[in-house]
Amino acid sequence: MKNRLKLFSKFTLLYSFLFLAAIILLSKIIDVSNETLFFSSAVILICYGVTFAFIKFELFKPLQELSKITTKLSAKNKNAGDLENEITDVNEILAELITYRDAKSKSLYIYNINNLLINVAERLSNDLQTAKTFKVNRNEFLGNVTHELRTPIFAIQLSLETLLDGAMNDKSVSEDFLNRAIKQTYRLKDLVDDLISISKLEAGMKMSKRYFRVNDMIKRTIDDLQGIANKKNITIEFNPGSSNGVSVFGDEERLKQVMINLIDNAVKYTNSDGVIKVTTEMKPKEVTIAVEDNGIGIPKVDLPRVFERFYRVDKTRSRDVGGSGLGLSIVKHILESHKSSIKVESEENKGTRFEFNLMR
Ligand code: ADP
């Protein structure tokens, strides 16, 4: 306020000096009567008054009103920390700014400033909304992790307690409980590995991309998983079509992770004696890779959700076969980092097909 007064008094003082100088100069140069001098002074004073009124009502007042609305944006918010109420506050300010712009912003200059403030408020509202979504997701994620960790830990605890309660005196019973405990520790390890992968991917882990022979990588992956397929007498067929020897651009290790997760799922969710077909197909700029099984399939309603973290169609079955519920969401993340996406088609009791493209 003090500064504003200073500005106005400086402005008026300067104006009076200039005005006085002009009058003196005029009376020296030309011979004018006192009436003319008085009349021209009155005209100049009226001009000053009009200019002053224009500045006050067209610029100063609207700016004052806009600053009154927006001080709430910068003022220490009584709702700080409570995202829901903060969003409501910002949205109210936004609505006020829009109403003001549409009803009262007559000058273009004020209209533009008003629009800039609306942009700032909109961005703040969006950022708060994103922060709220993150907070909800984080809480949900933590809840899921705790639940997933608790299950195997509890099973291990139970096996060890049973052993201590006397089961260890019987060799075959103790072996059974030890096997149950060790199975759960593998499950824990897989879960922790998946959690590390997903947190690195979500933190924007850097991919180390280069050209590599995609079919060689797929063959190696199938060899690595042959053991678990054999246990269920499942055949894994690989058909590289005309794409043999083709190179794709990407992070080989991460893309191998994609293939492991897809083929491992195909084995897990296919009954004994099933067949898994892995194919690669050349396209003008890409290679299409598909993993298809003739397993239990995924119900239509669940299809859009299978890539969500911890989402499982059949919770008990997935846990029994050792699934963490993170496999497909890791696949989705890795492919997004390669500017690709995954498609899924499935029919219950017929089978499932996952497909994605890689740049070549
Ligand atoms: P999980 O570790 O439980 O396998 P994923 O994220 O890999 O978790 O998969 C999510 C869910 O999608 C699985 O629980 C399963 O219900 C379903 N699913 C994934 N792949 C297949 C498949 N090939 N056939 C049938 N269902 C599948």
GROMACS .gro file of C-alpha atoms and ligand atoms in nm:
model
  387
    1MET     CA    1   0.000   0.000   0.000
    2LYS     CA    2   0.281   0.238   0.101
    3ASN     CA    3   0.462   0.166  -0.225
    4ARG     CA    4   0.147   0.221  -0.426
    5LEU     CA    5   0.094   0.562  -0.258
    6LYS     CA    6   0.453   0.651  -0.327
    7LEU     CA    7   0.407   0.564  -0.692
    8PHE     CA    8   0.097   0.782  -0.722
    9SER     CA    9   0.250   1.078  -0.538
   10LYS     CA   10   0.564   1.049  -0.753
   11PHE     CA   11   0.348   1.036  -1.062
   12THR     CA   12   0.137   1.338  -0.954
   13LEU     CA   13   0.448   1.539  -0.853
   14LEU     CA   14   0.616   1.469  -1.186
   15TYR     CA   15   0.295   1.556  -1.370
   16SER     CA   16   0.260   1.890  -1.177
   17PHE     CA   17   0.622   1.986  -1.254
   18LEU     CA   18   0.581   1.910  -1.623
   19PHE     CA   19   0.250   2.097  -1.623
   20LEU     CA   20   0.404   2.403  -1.453
   21ALA     CA   21   0.705   2.400  -1.684
   22ALA     CA   22   0.476   2.377  -1.988
   23ILE     CA   23   0.266   2.674  -1.871
   24ILE     CA   24   0.575   2.888  -1.798
   25LEU     CA   25   0.731   2.795  -2.132
   26LEU     CA   26   0.409   2.868  -2.315
   27SER     CA   27   0.364   3.210  -2.152
   28LYS     CA   28   0.726   3.297  -2.241
   29ILE     CA   29   0.709   3.184  -2.603
   30ILE     CA   30   0.371   3.318  -2.697
   31ASP     CA   31   0.190   3.612  -2.567
   32VAL     CA   32  -0.126   3.470  -2.418
   33SER     CA   33  -0.393   3.622  -2.208
   34ASN     CA   34  -0.456   3.510  -1.851
   35GLU     CA   35  -0.794   3.362  -1.954
   36THR     CA   36  -0.636   3.145  -2.223
   37LEU     CA   37  -0.370   3.035  -1.975
   38PHE     CA   38  -0.638   2.952  -1.718
   39PHE     CA   39  -0.852   2.774  -1.976
   40SER     CA   40  -0.566   2.557  -2.109
   41SER     CA   41  -0.462   2.474  -1.749
   42ALA     CA   42  -0.819   2.363  -1.676
   43VAL     CA   43  -0.820   2.143  -1.991
   44ILE     CA   44  -0.489   1.983  -1.893
   45LEU     CA   45  -0.614   1.921  -1.536
   46ILE     CA   46  -0.931   1.757  -1.672
   47CYS     CA   47  -0.713   1.535  -1.899
   48TYR     CA   48  -0.510   1.435  -1.596
   49GLY     CA   49  -0.829   1.354  -1.402
   50VAL     CA   50  -0.968   1.143  -1.688
   51THR     CA   51  -0.638   0.954  -1.729
   52PHE     CA   52  -0.623   0.895  -1.355
   53ALA     CA   53  -0.984   0.768  -1.346
   54PHE     CA   54  -0.916   0.543  -1.646
   55ILE     CA   55  -0.610   0.389  -1.483
   56LYS     CA   56  -0.796   0.343  -1.155
   57PHE     CA   57  -1.115   0.186  -1.291
   58GLU     CA   58  -0.985   0.000  -1.596
   59LEU     CA   59  -0.661  -0.135  -1.456
   60PHE     CA   60  -0.605  -0.070  -1.090
   61LYS     CA   61  -0.945  -0.185  -0.957
   62PRO     CA   62  -0.971  -0.506  -1.167
   63LEU     CA   63  -0.612  -0.595  -1.073
   64GLN     CA   64  -0.698  -0.536  -0.708
   65GLU     CA   65  -1.003  -0.764  -0.736
   66LEU     CA   66  -0.801  -1.033  -0.917
   67SER     CA   67  -0.531  -1.019  -0.654
   68LYS     CA   68  -0.801  -1.051  -0.383
   69ILE     CA   69  -0.927  -1.372  -0.547
   70THR     CA   70  -0.581  -1.518  -0.600
   71THR     CA   71  -0.425  -1.432  -0.263
   72LYS     CA   72  -0.611  -1.741  -0.143
   73LEU     CA   73  -0.393  -1.944  -0.382
   74SER     CA   74  -0.068  -1.831  -0.222
   75ALA     CA   75  -0.191  -1.778   0.135
   76LYS     CA   76  -0.100  -2.049   0.385
   77ASN     CA   77  -0.383  -2.288   0.336
   78LYS     CA   78  -0.574  -2.390   0.646
   79ASN     CA   79  -0.639  -2.718   0.464
   80ALA     CA   80  -0.272  -2.780   0.374
   81GLY     CA   81  -0.203  -3.153   0.385
   82ASP     CA   82  -0.568  -3.244   0.342
   83LEU     CA   83  -0.560  -3.299  -0.034
   84GLU     CA   84  -0.936  -3.340  -0.074
   85ASN     CA   85  -1.013  -2.999   0.084
   86GLU     CA   86  -0.717  -2.832  -0.089
   87ILE     CA   87  -0.859  -2.945  -0.425
   88THR     CA   88  -1.202  -2.805  -0.330
   89ASP     CA   89  -1.043  -2.468  -0.234
   90VAL     CA   90  -0.846  -2.442  -0.559
   91ASN     CA   91  -1.151  -2.538  -0.765
   92GLU     CA   92  -1.356  -2.266  -0.592
   93ILE     CA   93  -1.087  -2.007  -0.676
   94LEU     CA   94  -1.082  -2.138  -1.034
   95ALA     CA   95  -1.459  -2.097  -1.063
   96GLU     CA   96  -1.434  -1.740  -0.923
   97LEU     CA   97  -1.161  -1.653  -1.174
   98ILE     CA   98  -1.366  -1.789  -1.465
   99THR     CA   99  -1.677  -1.598  -1.353
  100TYR     CA  100  -1.471  -1.279  -1.315
  101ARG     CA  101  -1.316  -1.322  -1.661
  102ASP     CA  102  -1.651  -1.381  -1.830
  103ALA     CA  103  -1.839  -1.105  -1.645
  104LYS     CA  104  -1.595  -0.829  -1.565
  105SER     CA  105  -1.271  -0.850  -1.767
  106LYS     CA  106  -1.342  -0.566  -2.008
  107SER     CA  107  -0.988  -0.468  -2.097
  108LEU     CA  108  -0.781  -0.710  -2.307
  109TYR     CA  109  -0.486  -0.661  -2.076
  110ILE     CA  110  -0.686  -0.768  -1.768
  111TYR     CA  111  -0.852  -1.049  -1.968
  112ASN     CA  112  -0.507  -1.193  -2.054
  113ILE     CA  113  -0.385  -1.170  -1.695
  114ASN     CA  114  -0.709  -1.336  -1.585
  115ASN     CA  115  -0.648  -1.619  -1.832
  116LEU     CA  116  -0.292  -1.667  -1.707
  117LEU     CA  117  -0.421  -1.695  -1.350
  118ILE     CA  118  -0.684  -1.946  -1.464
  119ASN     CA  119  -0.404  -2.154  -1.623
  120VAL     CA  120  -0.204  -2.148  -1.298
  121ALA     CA  121  -0.509  -2.249  -1.092
  122GLU     CA  122  -0.594  -2.528  -1.339
  123ARG     CA  123  -0.240  -2.665  -1.322
  124LEU     CA  124  -0.243  -2.650  -0.943
  125SER     CA  125  -0.577  -2.833  -0.936
  126ASN     CA  126  -0.442  -3.104  -1.172
  127ASP     CA  127  -0.120  -3.142  -0.970
  128LEU     CA  128  -0.318  -3.182  -0.649
  129GLN     CA  129  -0.541  -3.438  -0.819
  130THR     CA  130  -0.232  -3.634  -0.934
  131ALA     CA  131  -0.085  -3.615  -0.583
  132LYS     CA  132  -0.413  -3.752  -0.447
  133THR     CA  133  -0.413  -4.041  -0.698
  134PHE     CA  134  -0.050  -4.122  -0.606
  135LYS     CA  135  -0.137  -4.119  -0.239
  136VAL     CA  136  -0.431  -4.357  -0.289
  137ASN     CA  137  -0.219  -4.586  -0.512
  138ARG     CA  138   0.067  -4.587  -0.264
  139ASN     CA  139  -0.161  -4.682   0.024
  140GLU     CA  140  -0.325  -4.953  -0.186
  141PHE     CA  141   0.017  -5.082  -0.297
  142LEU     CA  142   0.149  -5.093   0.060
  143GLY     CA  143  -0.165  -5.279   0.171
  144ASN     CA  144  -0.121  -5.535  -0.107
  145VAL     CA  145   0.251  -5.583  -0.038
  146THR     CA  146   0.187  -5.638   0.332
  147HIS     CA  147  -0.084  -5.889   0.253
  148GLU     CA  148   0.130  -6.076  -0.003
  149LEU     CA  149   0.430  -6.092   0.234
  150ARG     CA  150   0.223  -6.201   0.528
  151THR     CA  151   0.087  -6.517   0.358
  152PRO     CA  152   0.420  -6.699   0.295
  153ILE     CA  153   0.572  -6.575   0.621
  154PHE     CA  154   0.275  -6.714   0.810
  155ALA     CA  155   0.303  -7.049   0.624
  156ILE     CA  156   0.676  -7.075   0.706
  157GLN     CA  157   0.606  -6.990   1.071
  158LEU     CA  158   0.335  -7.258   1.087
  159SER     CA  159   0.562  -7.526   0.935
  160LEU     CA  160   0.846  -7.445   1.177
  161GLU     CA  161   0.613  -7.442   1.478
  162THR     CA  162   0.467  -7.780   1.376
  163LEU     CA  163   0.822  -7.916   1.348
  164LEU     CA  164   0.913  -7.786   1.693
  165ASP     CA  165   0.590  -7.924   1.836
  166GLY     CA  166   0.712  -8.274   1.762
  167ALA     CA  167   0.680  -8.329   1.389
  168MET     CA  168   1.061  -8.323   1.357
  169ASN     CA  169   1.082  -8.654   1.539
  170ASP     CA  170   0.913  -8.826   1.246
  171LYS     CA  171   1.146  -8.822   0.942
  172SER     CA  172   0.883  -8.830   0.667
  173VAL     CA  173   0.656  -8.574   0.837
  174SER     CA  174   0.948  -8.341   0.911
  175GLU     CA  175   1.063  -8.365   0.549
  176ASP     CA  176   0.713  -8.272   0.434
  177PHE     CA  177   0.702  -7.962   0.657
  178LEU     CA  178   1.054  -7.859   0.561
  179ASN     CA  179   0.959  -7.887   0.194
  180ARG     CA  180   0.650  -7.671   0.255
  181ALA     CA  181   0.867  -7.411   0.432
  182ILE     CA  182   1.130  -7.405   0.159
  183LYS     CA  183   0.858  -7.370  -0.110
  184GLN     CA  184   0.731  -7.063   0.071
  185THR     CA  185   1.081  -6.912   0.090
  186TYR     CA  186   1.110  -6.947  -0.291
  187ARG     CA  187   0.774  -6.774  -0.318
  188LEU     CA  188   0.896  -6.496  -0.089
  189LYS     CA  189   1.211  -6.456  -0.300
  190ASP     CA  190   1.008  -6.437  -0.623
  191LEU     CA  191   0.774  -6.183  -0.468
  192VAL     CA  192   1.064  -5.966  -0.344
  193ASP     CA  193   1.234  -5.992  -0.689
  194ASP     CA  194   0.910  -5.881  -0.859
  195LEU     CA  195   0.867  -5.596  -0.610
  196ILE     CA  196   1.222  -5.477  -0.678
  197SER     CA  197   1.158  -5.494  -1.056
  198ILE     CA  198   0.831  -5.304  -1.038
  199SER     CA  199   0.965  -5.033  -0.809
  200LYS     CA  200   1.270  -4.984  -1.035
  201LEU     CA  201   1.047  -4.968  -1.343
  202GLU     CA  202   0.806  -4.724  -1.181
  203ALA     CA  203   1.097  -4.507  -1.069
  204GLY     CA  204   1.188  -4.480  -1.440
  205MET     CA  205   1.481  -4.723  -1.451
  206LYS     CA  206   1.705  -4.654  -1.750
  207MET     CA  207   1.692  -4.920  -2.019
  208SER     CA  208   2.014  -5.027  -2.182
  209LYS     CA  209   1.901  -5.057  -2.543
  210ARG     CA  210   2.093  -5.195  -2.840
  211TYR     CA  211   2.025  -5.417  -3.142
  212PHE     CA  212   2.010  -5.789  -3.061
  213ARG     CA  213   1.887  -6.107  -3.232
  214VAL     CA  214   1.541  -6.150  -3.089
  215ASN     CA  215   1.494  -6.516  -3.191
  216ASP     CA  216   1.818  -6.621  -3.017
  217MET     CA  217   1.691  -6.456  -2.697
  218ILE     CA  218   1.352  -6.632  -2.730
  219LYS     CA  219   1.520  -6.972  -2.789
  220ARG     CA  220   1.734  -6.926  -2.476
  221THR     CA  221   1.425  -6.829  -2.272
  222ILE     CA  222   1.234  -7.137  -2.390
  223ASP     CA  223   1.536  -7.358  -2.301
  224ASP     CA  224   1.542  -7.204  -1.950
  225LEU     CA  225   1.170  -7.277  -1.900
  226GLN     CA  226   1.169  -7.624  -2.058
  227GLY     CA  227   1.214  -7.782  -1.713
  228ILE     CA  228   0.890  -7.642  -1.566
  229ALA     CA  229   0.699  -7.722  -1.888
  230ASN     CA  230   0.825  -8.083  -1.884
  231LYS     CA  231   0.692  -8.127  -1.530
  232LYS     CA  232   0.338  -8.073  -1.671
  233ASN     CA  233   0.414  -8.248  -1.997
  234ILE     CA  234   0.352  -7.920  -2.180
  235THR     CA  235   0.509  -7.868  -2.523
  236ILE     CA  236   0.656  -7.529  -2.612
  237GLU     CA  237   0.673  -7.477  -2.990
  238PHE     CA  238   0.870  -7.194  -3.142
  239ASN     CA  239   0.804  -7.069  -3.494
  240PRO     CA  240   1.023  -6.777  -3.605
  241GLY     CA  241   0.866  -6.776  -3.955
  242SER     CA  242   1.061  -6.556  -4.195
  243SER     CA  243   1.209  -6.352  -3.912
  244ASN     CA  244   1.510  -6.574  -3.842
  245GLY     CA  245   1.821  -6.370  -3.776
  246VAL     CA  246   1.632  -6.042  -3.742
  247SER     CA  247   1.753  -5.789  -3.485
  248VAL     CA  248   1.530  -5.567  -3.273
  249PHE     CA  249   1.619  -5.255  -3.075
  250GLY     CA  250   1.570  -5.280  -2.701
  251ASP     CA  251   1.697  -5.385  -2.360
  252GLU     CA  252   1.762  -5.757  -2.413
  253GLU     CA  253   1.763  -5.847  -2.044
  254ARG     CA  254   1.431  -5.670  -1.974
  255LEU     CA  255   1.269  -5.812  -2.287
  256LYS     CA  256   1.383  -6.159  -2.180
  257GLN     CA  257   1.198  -6.086  -1.854
  258VAL     CA  258   0.887  -6.014  -2.065
  259MET     CA  259   0.918  -6.350  -2.244
  260ILE     CA  260   0.985  -6.536  -1.915
  261ASN     CA  261   0.673  -6.385  -1.755
  262LEU     CA  262   0.450  -6.461  -2.055
  263ILE     CA  263   0.574  -6.818  -2.114
  264ASP     CA  264   0.581  -6.892  -1.740
  265ASN     CA  265   0.216  -6.776  -1.715
  266ALA     CA  266   0.123  -6.987  -2.017
  267VAL     CA  267   0.271  -7.292  -1.839
  268LYS     CA  268   0.107  -7.203  -1.506
  269TYR     CA  269  -0.240  -7.154  -1.651
  270THR     CA  270  -0.241  -7.446  -1.896
  271ASN     CA  271  -0.339  -7.795  -1.791
  272SER     CA  272  -0.107  -8.093  -1.833
  273ASP     CA  273  -0.034  -8.205  -2.191
  274GLY     CA  274  -0.112  -7.856  -2.324
  275VAL     CA  275   0.071  -7.675  -2.606
  276ILE     CA  276   0.229  -7.329  -2.599
  277LYS     CA  277   0.310  -7.162  -2.931
  278VAL     CA  278   0.564  -6.881  -2.947
  279THR     CA  279   0.585  -6.699  -3.281
  280THR     CA  280   0.775  -6.407  -3.430
  281GLU     CA  281   0.656  -6.238  -3.746
  282MET     CA  282   0.832  -5.978  -3.964
  283LYS     CA  283   0.650  -5.650  -4.032
  284PRO     CA  284   0.791  -5.358  -4.239
  285LYS     CA  285   0.937  -5.177  -3.938
  286GLU     CA  286   0.864  -5.412  -3.652
  287VAL     CA  287   0.867  -5.770  -3.535
  288THR     CA  288   0.546  -5.908  -3.384
  289ILE     CA  289   0.601  -6.153  -3.099
  290ALA     CA  290   0.317  -6.371  -2.968
  291VAL     CA  291   0.278  -6.629  -2.690
  292GLU     CA  292  -0.031  -6.845  -2.724
  293ASP     CA  293  -0.154  -7.129  -2.507
  294ASN     CA  294  -0.450  -7.367  -2.503
  295GLY     CA  295  -0.500  -7.330  -2.129
  296ILE     CA  296  -0.778  -7.222  -1.894
  297GLY     CA  297  -0.821  -6.877  -2.055
  298ILE     CA  298  -0.927  -6.550  -1.893
  299PRO     CA  299  -1.293  -6.445  -1.848
  300LYS     CA  300  -1.393  -6.140  -2.061
  301VAL     CA  301  -1.466  -5.926  -1.753
  302ASP     CA  302  -1.114  -5.979  -1.616
  303LEU     CA  303  -0.926  -5.916  -1.942
  304PRO     CA  304  -0.888  -5.536  -1.904
  305ARG     CA  305  -0.761  -5.574  -1.548
  306VAL     CA  306  -0.495  -5.848  -1.575
  307PHE     CA  307  -0.217  -5.590  -1.623
  308GLU     CA  308  -0.295  -5.418  -1.291
  309ARG     CA  309  -0.059  -5.474  -1.002
  310PHE     CA  310  -0.163  -5.773  -0.786
  311TYR     CA  311  -0.470  -5.846  -1.001
  312ARG     CA  312  -0.548  -6.216  -1.030
  313VAL     CA  313  -0.842  -6.387  -1.188
  314ASP     CA  314  -0.841  -6.682  -0.954
  315LYS     CA  315  -0.657  -6.580  -0.639
  316THR     CA  316  -0.624  -6.928  -0.490
  317ARG     CA  317  -0.504  -7.087  -0.814
  318SER     CA  318  -0.255  -6.808  -0.882
  319ARG     CA  319  -0.109  -6.835  -0.530
  320ASP     CA  320  -0.094  -7.214  -0.555
  321VAL     CA  321   0.112  -7.195  -0.873
  322GLY     CA  322   0.338  -6.935  -0.714
  323GLY     CA  323   0.215  -6.617  -0.881
  324SER     CA  324   0.285  -6.280  -0.723
  325GLY     CA  325   0.021  -6.101  -0.930
  326LEU     CA  326   0.293  -5.865  -1.059
  327GLY     CA  327   0.413  -6.052  -1.369
  328LEU     CA  328   0.190  -5.888  -1.629
  329SER     CA  329   0.222  -5.541  -1.482
  330ILE     CA  330   0.604  -5.579  -1.511
  331VAL     CA  331   0.553  -5.688  -1.875
  332LYS     CA  332   0.337  -5.380  -1.944
  333HIS     CA  333   0.593  -5.144  -1.785
  334ILE     CA  334   0.888  -5.288  -1.979
  335LEU     CA  335   0.702  -5.270  -2.310
  336GLU     CA  336   0.590  -4.912  -2.242
  337SER     CA  337   0.957  -4.823  -2.193
  338HIS     CA  338   1.007  -4.961  -2.546
  339LYS     CA  339   0.719  -4.747  -2.680
  340SER     CA  340   0.522  -5.065  -2.732
  341SER     CA  341   0.208  -5.209  -2.578
  342ILE     CA  342   0.073  -5.556  -2.513
  343LYS     CA  343  -0.252  -5.700  -2.649
  344VAL     CA  344  -0.439  -5.993  -2.504
  345GLU     CA  345  -0.711  -6.215  -2.648
  346SER     CA  346  -0.860  -6.500  -2.455
  347GLU     CA  347  -1.147  -6.742  -2.435
  348GLU     CA  348  -1.226  -6.942  -2.126
  349ASN     CA  349  -1.118  -7.307  -2.147
  350LYS     CA  350  -0.981  -7.247  -2.498
  351GLY     CA  351  -0.666  -7.046  -2.439
  352THR     CA  352  -0.494  -6.709  -2.430
  353ARG     CA  353  -0.278  -6.512  -2.672
  354PHE     CA  354  -0.049  -6.223  -2.576
  355GLU     CA  355   0.106  -6.016  -2.856
  356PHE     CA  356   0.338  -5.716  -2.882
  357ASN     CA  357   0.565  -5.543  -3.135
  358LEU     CA  358   0.929  -5.441  -3.117
  359MET     CA  359   1.110  -5.194  -3.345
  360ARG     CA  360   1.364  -5.352  -3.576
  361ADP     P1  361   0.044  -6.403  -1.146
  361ADP     O1  362   0.173  -6.389  -1.077
  361ADP     O2  363  -0.073  -6.421  -1.053
  361ADP     O3  364   0.048  -6.501  -1.258
  361ADP     P2  365   0.030  -6.201  -1.350
  361ADP     O4  366   0.035  -6.054  -1.338
  361ADP     O5  367   0.139  -6.267  -1.426
  361ADP     O6  368   0.017  -6.258  -1.203
  361ADP     O7  369  -0.108  -6.238  -1.415
  361ADP     C1  370  -0.227  -6.184  -1.363
  361ADP     C2  371  -0.342  -6.282  -1.376
  361ADP     O8  372  -0.375  -6.297  -1.515
  361ADP     C3  373  -0.309  -6.422  -1.327
  361ADP     O9  374  -0.334  -6.432  -1.189
  361ADP     C4  375  -0.402  -6.507  -1.410
  361ADP    O10  376  -0.529  -6.510  -1.347
  361ADP     C5  377  -0.418  -6.430  -1.540
  361ADP     N1  378  -0.330  -6.486  -1.649
  361ADP     C6  379  -0.210  -6.440  -1.688
  361ADP     N2  380  -0.163  -6.511  -1.792
  361ADP     C7  381  -0.255  -6.606  -1.817
  361ADP     C8  382  -0.266  -6.711  -1.914
  361ADP     N3  383  -0.171  -6.734  -2.004
  361ADP     N4  384  -0.378  -6.788  -1.911
  361ADP     C9  385  -0.475  -6.765  -1.822
  361ADP     N5  386  -0.472  -6.668  -1.728
  361ADP    C10  387  -0.364  -6.589  -1.726
   0.00000   0.00000   0.00000
